[in-house]
mmCIF file of C-alpha atoms in Angstrom:
data_model
loop_
_atom_site.group_PDB
_atom_site.id
_atom_site.type_symbol
_atom_site.label_atom_id
_atom_site.label_comp_id
_atom_site.label_asym_id
_atom_site.label_seq_id
_atom_site.Cartn_x
_atom_site.Cartn_y
_atom_site.Cartn_z
ATOM 1 C CA MET K 1 0.000 0.000 0.000
ATOM 2 C CA PHE K 2 1.402 3.357 -1.050
ATOM 3 C CA SER K 3 0.341 6.970 -0.944
ATOM 4 C CA ALA K 4 1.593 10.001 -2.792
ATOM 5 C CA GLY K 5 0.597 13.567 -3.463
ATOM 6 C CA ALA K 6 -1.509 15.810 -1.296
ATOM 7 C CA SER K 7 -5.003 17.193 -1.651
ATOM 8 C CA ALA K 8 -8.035 18.347 0.274
ATOM 9 C CA GLN K 9 -10.076 15.285 -0.649
ATOM 10 C CA GLU K 10 -11.697 13.299 2.138
ATOM 11 C CA ARG K 11 -9.858 10.051 1.416
ATOM 12 C CA ASP K 12 -7.162 8.536 -0.752
ATOM 13 C CA LEU K 13 -8.040 7.140 -4.152
ATOM 14 C CA ILE K 14 -7.823 3.322 -3.962
ATOM 15 C CA VAL K 15 -5.879 1.932 -6.935
ATOM 16 C CA ILE K 16 -5.788 -1.854 -7.387
ATOM 17 C CA ALA K 17 -3.482 -3.716 -9.759
ATOM 18 C CA ASN K 18 -2.293 -7.191 -10.626
ATOM 19 C CA PRO K 19 1.510 -7.145 -10.157
ATOM 20 C CA GLN K 20 3.253 -7.712 -13.487
ATOM 21 C CA ALA K 21 6.763 -6.347 -13.954
ATOM 22 C CA PRO K 22 7.907 -4.122 -15.553
ATOM 23 C CA PHE K 23 4.535 -2.349 -15.617
ATOM 24 C CA LYS K 24 3.531 -2.646 -11.959
ATOM 25 C CA PHE K 25 5.185 -4.590 -9.173
ATOM 26 C CA GLU K 26 6.237 -4.404 -5.536
ATOM 27 C CA ASP K 27 9.881 -4.080 -4.482
ATOM 28 C CA ASN K 28 10.516 -4.345 -0.732
ATOM 29 C CA GLY K 29 6.975 -3.197 -0.063
ATOM 30 C CA ILE K 30 7.156 -0.237 -2.452
ATOM 31 C CA PRO K 31 5.088 -0.159 -5.668
ATOM 32 C CA LYS K 32 7.254 0.400 -8.722
ATOM 33 C CA GLY K 33 7.026 0.121 -12.492
ATOM 34 C CA ILE K 34 5.924 1.958 -15.606
ATOM 35 C CA ASP K 35 2.284 2.325 -14.608
ATOM 36 C CA ILE K 36 3.106 3.375 -11.062
ATOM 37 C CA GLU K 37 5.382 6.152 -12.313
ATOM 38 C CA VAL K 38 2.780 7.286 -14.839
ATOM 39 C CA ILE K 39 -0.076 7.546 -12.332
ATOM 40 C CA ASP K 40 2.295 9.166 -9.832
ATOM 41 C CA ALA K 41 3.049 11.883 -12.392
ATOM 42 C CA VAL K 42 -0.657 12.277 -13.178
ATOM 43 C CA PHE K 43 -1.824 12.528 -9.598
ATOM 44 C CA GLU K 44 1.026 14.828 -8.606
ATOM 45 C CA ARG K 45 -0.204 17.283 -11.233
ATOM 46 C CA LEU K 46 -3.824 16.819 -10.139
ATOM 47 C CA GLY K 47 -3.062 17.035 -6.414
ATOM 48 C CA VAL K 48 -4.682 13.660 -5.744
ATOM 49 C CA SER K 49 -3.419 11.347 -3.000
ATOM 50 C CA TYR K 50 -3.761 7.634 -3.576
ATOM 51 C CA GLN K 51 -2.942 4.157 -2.329
ATOM 52 C CA VAL K 52 -1.937 1.160 -4.433
ATOM 53 C CA GLU K 53 -2.957 -2.384 -3.506
ATOM 54 C CA PHE K 54 -1.806 -5.490 -5.373
ATOM 55 C CA ILE K 55 -4.059 -8.516 -5.976
ATOM 56 C CA THR K 56 -2.851 -11.425 -8.122
ATOM 57 C CA SER K 57 -6.227 -12.308 -9.638
ATOM 58 C CA ASP K 58 -7.891 -10.262 -12.375
ATOM 59 C CA ALA K 59 -11.252 -11.785 -11.432
ATOM 60 C CA ARG K 60 -10.918 -10.549 -7.829
ATOM 61 C CA ILE K 61 -9.717 -7.142 -8.990
ATOM 62 C CA GLN K 62 -12.744 -6.712 -11.222
ATOM 63 C CA GLN K 63 -15.028 -7.754 -8.366
ATOM 64 C CA GLU K 64 -13.477 -5.014 -6.217
ATOM 65 C CA ALA K 65 -14.461 -2.533 -8.928
ATOM 66 C CA ARG K 66 -17.981 -3.947 -9.192
ATOM 67 C CA ASN K 67 -18.562 -3.624 -5.451
ATOM 68 C CA GLY K 68 -17.082 -0.121 -5.373
ATOM 69 C CA ARG K 69 -14.139 -0.821 -3.082
ATOM 70 C CA ALA K 70 -11.660 -0.088 -5.873
ATOM 71 C CA ASP K 71 -11.725 3.402 -7.365
ATOM 72 C CA MET K 72 -9.198 2.732 -10.127
ATOM 73 C CA LEU K 73 -7.718 -0.362 -11.800
ATOM 74 C CA LEU K 74 -4.448 -0.404 -13.700
ATOM 75 C CA VAL K 75 -4.045 -1.687 -17.260
ATOM 76 C CA PHE K 76 -7.236 -3.303 -18.519
ATOM 77 C CA SER K 77 -8.347 -3.846 -22.091
ATOM 78 C CA LYS K 78 -11.765 -2.675 -23.214
ATOM 79 C CA ASN K 79 -14.736 -4.959 -23.733
ATOM 80 C CA ALA K 80 -18.498 -4.521 -23.567
ATOM 81 C CA GLU K 81 -18.956 -6.449 -20.311
ATOM 82 C CA ARG K 82 -16.354 -4.369 -18.455
ATOM 83 C CA GLU K 83 -17.785 -1.119 -19.795
ATOM 84 C CA GLN K 84 -20.917 -1.842 -17.740
ATOM 85 C CA TYR K 85 -19.032 -1.109 -14.508
ATOM 86 C CA LEU K 86 -15.805 0.645 -15.579
ATOM 87 C CA ILE K 87 -15.153 4.151 -16.896
ATOM 88 C CA TYR K 88 -12.628 3.996 -19.731
ATOM 89 C CA PRO K 89 -10.575 7.123 -20.393
ATOM 90 C CA THR K 90 -9.935 8.155 -23.985
ATOM 91 C CA GLU K 91 -6.165 8.024 -23.590
ATOM 92 C CA SER K 92 -4.021 4.893 -23.558
ATOM 93 C CA TYR K 93 -0.239 5.124 -23.329
ATOM 94 C CA VAL K 94 0.618 1.499 -24.050
ATOM 95 C CA ASP K 95 -0.311 -1.095 -26.660
ATOM 96 C CA ILE K 96 0.259 -4.606 -25.333
ATOM 97 C CA SER K 97 0.889 -7.669 -27.473
ATOM 98 C CA TRP K 98 0.170 -11.232 -26.416
ATOM 99 C CA ASN K 99 2.316 -13.925 -28.012
ATOM 100 C CA LEU K 100 2.189 -17.689 -27.679
ATOM 101 C CA PHE K 101 5.070 -18.990 -25.581
ATOM 102 C CA ILE K 102 6.397 -22.500 -26.117
ATOM 103 C CA ARG K 103 9.325 -24.499 -24.786
ATOM 104 C CA SER K 104 12.515 -23.598 -26.673
ATOM 105 C CA GLU K 105 13.007 -27.232 -27.648
ATOM 106 C CA ASP K 106 9.700 -27.102 -29.560
ATOM 107 C CA LYS K 107 10.411 -24.075 -31.758
ATOM 108 C CA ASP K 108 11.064 -26.257 -34.825
ATOM 109 C CA ARG K 109 7.923 -28.309 -34.129
ATOM 110 C CA ILE K 110 5.303 -25.673 -33.274
ATOM 111 C CA LYS K 111 4.477 -22.823 -35.648
ATOM 112 C CA PHE K 112 1.726 -20.218 -35.538
ATOM 113 C CA ASP K 113 0.525 -18.433 -38.650
ATOM 114 C CA THR K 114 -3.174 -19.267 -38.323
ATOM 115 C CA LEU K 115 -5.253 -20.719 -35.500
ATOM 116 C CA ALA K 116 -5.465 -23.964 -37.466
ATOM 117 C CA ASP K 117 -1.752 -24.446 -36.703
ATOM 118 C CA LEU K 118 -2.723 -24.971 -33.043
ATOM 119 C CA ASP K 119 -5.052 -27.900 -33.722
ATOM 120 C CA GLY K 120 -4.005 -30.944 -31.716
ATOM 121 C CA LEU K 121 -2.088 -28.892 -29.152
ATOM 122 C CA LEU K 122 -3.094 -28.227 -25.545
ATOM 123 C CA ILE K 123 -3.101 -24.482 -24.908
ATOM 124 C CA GLY K 124 -2.880 -22.933 -21.442
ATOM 125 C CA ILE K 125 -5.172 -19.971 -20.771
ATOM 126 C CA THR K 126 -6.036 -17.925 -17.681
ATOM 127 C CA ARG K 127 -9.549 -17.373 -16.340
ATOM 128 C CA ASP K 128 -11.019 -13.875 -16.926
ATOM 129 C CA ILE K 129 -8.290 -12.772 -19.321
ATOM 130 C CA SER K 130 -9.689 -10.963 -22.364
ATOM 131 C CA TYR K 131 -8.430 -13.071 -25.268
ATOM 132 C CA THR K 132 -9.902 -12.623 -28.741
ATOM 133 C CA GLU K 133 -13.261 -14.242 -29.510
ATOM 134 C CA GLU K 134 -11.719 -15.835 -32.605
ATOM 135 C CA PHE K 135 -9.080 -17.527 -30.434
ATOM 136 C CA LEU K 136 -11.553 -18.715 -27.790
ATOM 137 C CA ASN K 137 -14.053 -19.996 -30.354
ATOM 138 C CA ALA K 138 -11.566 -21.806 -32.611
ATOM 139 C CA GLY K 139 -12.307 -25.226 -31.104
ATOM 140 C CA LEU K 140 -8.872 -25.498 -29.495
ATOM 141 C CA ASN K 141 -8.048 -27.624 -26.449
ATOM 142 C CA PHE K 142 -7.582 -25.412 -23.383
ATOM 143 C CA ASP K 143 -6.091 -25.948 -19.929
ATOM 144 C CA VAL K 144 -7.466 -23.198 -17.662
ATOM 145 C CA ALA K 145 -5.534 -21.692 -14.730
ATOM 146 C CA ALA K 146 -6.700 -19.186 -12.121
ATOM 147 C CA THR K 147 -3.740 -16.801 -12.452
ATOM 148 C CA ASN K 148 -1.067 -15.967 -15.017
ATOM 149 C CA ASP K 149 1.809 -16.547 -12.607
ATOM 150 C CA LEU K 150 1.218 -20.318 -12.792
ATOM 151 C CA GLN K 151 1.564 -20.563 -16.535
ATOM 152 C CA ILE K 152 5.304 -20.640 -17.259
ATOM 153 C CA GLY K 153 5.824 -23.292 -14.576
ATOM 154 C CA LYS K 154 3.082 -25.410 -16.120
ATOM 155 C CA LEU K 155 4.563 -24.948 -19.595
ATOM 156 C CA LEU K 156 8.020 -26.062 -18.459
ATOM 157 C CA ALA K 157 6.446 -28.980 -16.568
ATOM 158 C CA ARG K 158 4.871 -30.111 -19.884
ATOM 159 C CA ARG K 159 1.322 -29.619 -18.649
ATOM 160 C CA PHE K 160 0.485 -28.061 -22.021
ATOM 161 C CA ASP K 161 2.192 -27.117 -25.292
ATOM 162 C CA ALA K 162 1.787 -23.344 -25.547
ATOM 163 C CA VAL K 163 0.382 -20.413 -23.601
ATOM 164 C CA PRO K 164 -0.558 -16.870 -24.694
ATOM 165 C CA LEU K 165 0.964 -14.297 -22.354
ATOM 166 C CA ASN K 166 1.667 -10.589 -22.202
ATOM 167 C CA THR K 167 4.878 -10.476 -24.211
ATOM 168 C CA ILE K 168 6.815 -7.705 -22.470
ATOM 169 C CA ASN K 169 5.833 -8.846 -18.964
ATOM 170 C CA THR K 170 6.776 -12.432 -19.696
ATOM 171 C CA LEU K 171 10.132 -11.707 -21.338
ATOM 172 C CA TYR K 172 11.025 -9.415 -18.423
ATOM 173 C CA ASP K 173 10.071 -12.093 -15.880
ATOM 174 C CA LEU K 174 11.963 -14.827 -17.750
ATOM 175 C CA LYS K 175 15.078 -12.672 -17.862
ATOM 176 C CA GLN K 176 14.829 -11.949 -14.140
ATOM 177 C CA SER K 177 14.381 -15.647 -13.315
ATOM 178 C CA GLY K 178 17.135 -16.890 -15.629
ATOM 179 C CA GLN K 179 14.668 -18.932 -17.712
ATOM 180 C CA LEU K 180 14.864 -16.933 -20.933
ATOM 181 C CA ASP K 181 16.692 -19.696 -22.792
ATOM 182 C CA GLN K 182 14.042 -22.285 -21.853
ATOM 183 C CA VAL K 183 11.048 -20.518 -23.389
ATOM 184 C CA TYR K 184 10.452 -19.164 -26.896
ATOM 185 C CA PRO K 185 7.798 -16.629 -28.015
ATOM 186 C CA LEU K 186 6.278 -17.445 -31.395
ATOM 187 C CA PRO K 187 6.700 -14.319 -33.557
ATOM 188 C CA LYS K 188 3.078 -13.639 -34.516
ATOM 189 C CA PRO K 189 0.975 -12.171 -31.667
ATOM 190 C CA ILE K 190 -2.532 -13.472 -31.084
ATOM 191 C CA LYS K 191 -3.565 -9.904 -30.296
ATOM 192 C CA THR K 192 -2.231 -6.385 -29.960
ATOM 193 C CA LYS K 193 -4.471 -3.805 -28.369
ATOM 194 C CA PRO K 194 -4.461 -0.657 -26.247
ATOM 195 C CA TYR K 195 -4.778 -1.002 -22.489
ATOM 196 C CA PHE K 196 -6.197 1.599 -20.128
ATOM 197 C CA ASN K 197 -6.112 2.647 -16.507
ATOM 198 C CA VAL K 198 -9.814 2.585 -15.642
ATOM 199 C CA PHE K 199 -12.169 3.943 -12.995
ATOM 200 C CA SER K 200 -15.053 2.200 -11.215
ATOM 201 C CA LYS K 201 -18.559 3.469 -11.937
ATOM 202 C CA ASN K 202 -19.539 2.217 -8.470
ATOM 203 C CA SER K 203 -16.791 4.163 -6.698
ATOM 204 C CA SER K 204 -17.799 6.473 -3.861
ATOM 205 C CA TYR K 205 -14.830 8.743 -4.599
ATOM 206 C CA PRO K 206 -16.013 12.328 -5.200
ATOM 207 C CA ASP K 207 -16.676 13.102 -8.887
ATOM 208 C CA ILE K 208 -15.021 9.940 -10.224
ATOM 209 C CA GLU K 209 -16.192 10.745 -13.776
ATOM 210 C CA GLY K 210 -14.633 14.195 -13.571
ATOM 211 C CA LEU K 211 -11.410 12.644 -12.291
ATOM 212 C CA ALA K 212 -11.324 10.343 -15.325
ATOM 213 C CA GLU K 213 -11.619 13.393 -17.601
ATOM 214 C CA ARG K 214 -8.845 15.240 -15.757
ATOM 215 C CA TYR K 215 -6.689 12.094 -15.911
ATOM 216 C CA ASP K 216 -7.143 12.052 -19.704
ATOM 217 C CA ALA K 217 -5.992 15.653 -20.008
ATOM 218 C CA VAL K 218 -2.823 15.024 -18.000
ATOM 219 C CA ILE K 219 -1.989 11.835 -19.928
ATOM 220 C CA ARG K 220 -2.112 13.919 -23.118
ATOM 221 C CA GLN K 221 0.301 16.395 -21.523
ATOM 222 C CA LEU K 222 2.666 13.620 -20.402
ATOM 223 C CA LYS K 223 2.713 12.166 -23.907
ATOM 224 C CA ALA K 224 3.409 15.561 -25.454
ATOM 225 C CA ASP K 225 6.199 16.589 -23.077
ATOM 226 C CA GLY K 226 8.056 13.254 -23.292
ATOM 227 C CA THR K 227 7.449 12.157 -19.700
ATOM 228 C CA ILE K 228 5.792 8.854 -20.617
ATOM 229 C CA ASN K 229 8.403 8.051 -23.252
ATOM 230 C CA GLY K 230 11.135 8.643 -20.666
ATOM 231 C CA ILE K 231 9.451 6.248 -18.224
ATOM 232 C CA MET K 232 9.161 3.575 -20.940
ATOM 233 C CA GLN K 233 12.825 3.958 -21.859
ATOM 234 C CA LYS K 234 13.838 3.602 -18.216
ATOM 235 C CA TYR K 235 12.183 0.200 -17.835
ATOM 236 C CA ILE K 236 12.177 -1.493 -21.225
ATOM 237 C CA GLY K 237 14.052 0.695 -23.684
ATOM 238 C CA LEU K 238 11.032 0.917 -25.998
ATOM 239 C CA ASP K 239 8.974 3.849 -27.251
#
């Protein structure tokens, strides 16, 4: 849990996130990462104090937004079901790709150009992750896990053949754990889409819709003045 900034508001804004380095993670009890630095810059300019809590289940995080305990969630894609209870800003500062990861020893055996190439394979997926409808409805064989952090271990244990994961997060984690040579990302992503920091429609925070609009305005400023690009370069060396 972390707080920053100062304002006359009655309480801190409650921000909940699923820890995934390099975007958002905890280091010795302190939230760090690309998204943490971005919202810190936003809320410093807006004079909003906030606290960050980490939960390792997207399903639980979304429930916290539905019941109004979470005011803001970090890095969610847009879909019609979520739009019923989340306020999506206009501005996104990151497009995230999801690639299929396989064991390195299988890179000459498993290819992915079309979904038909995955027929006969067992694919690991994670509950409540927003994959594409085409992927989910392709008649593939799925092994379902509760959280993403189980998936690389299951892949290396031969529980399935391939798993779609957030590419930057996964490569960063594999490098940190010394497993980069054991896992191979197939070149073609199954999806690339913008992700957003979102606000709960059921939040009791004062003028949450107005805050989302002010957030948008500051994100535009941070893009224009190079702040967000500098944060990206610091963590992953990418624009």
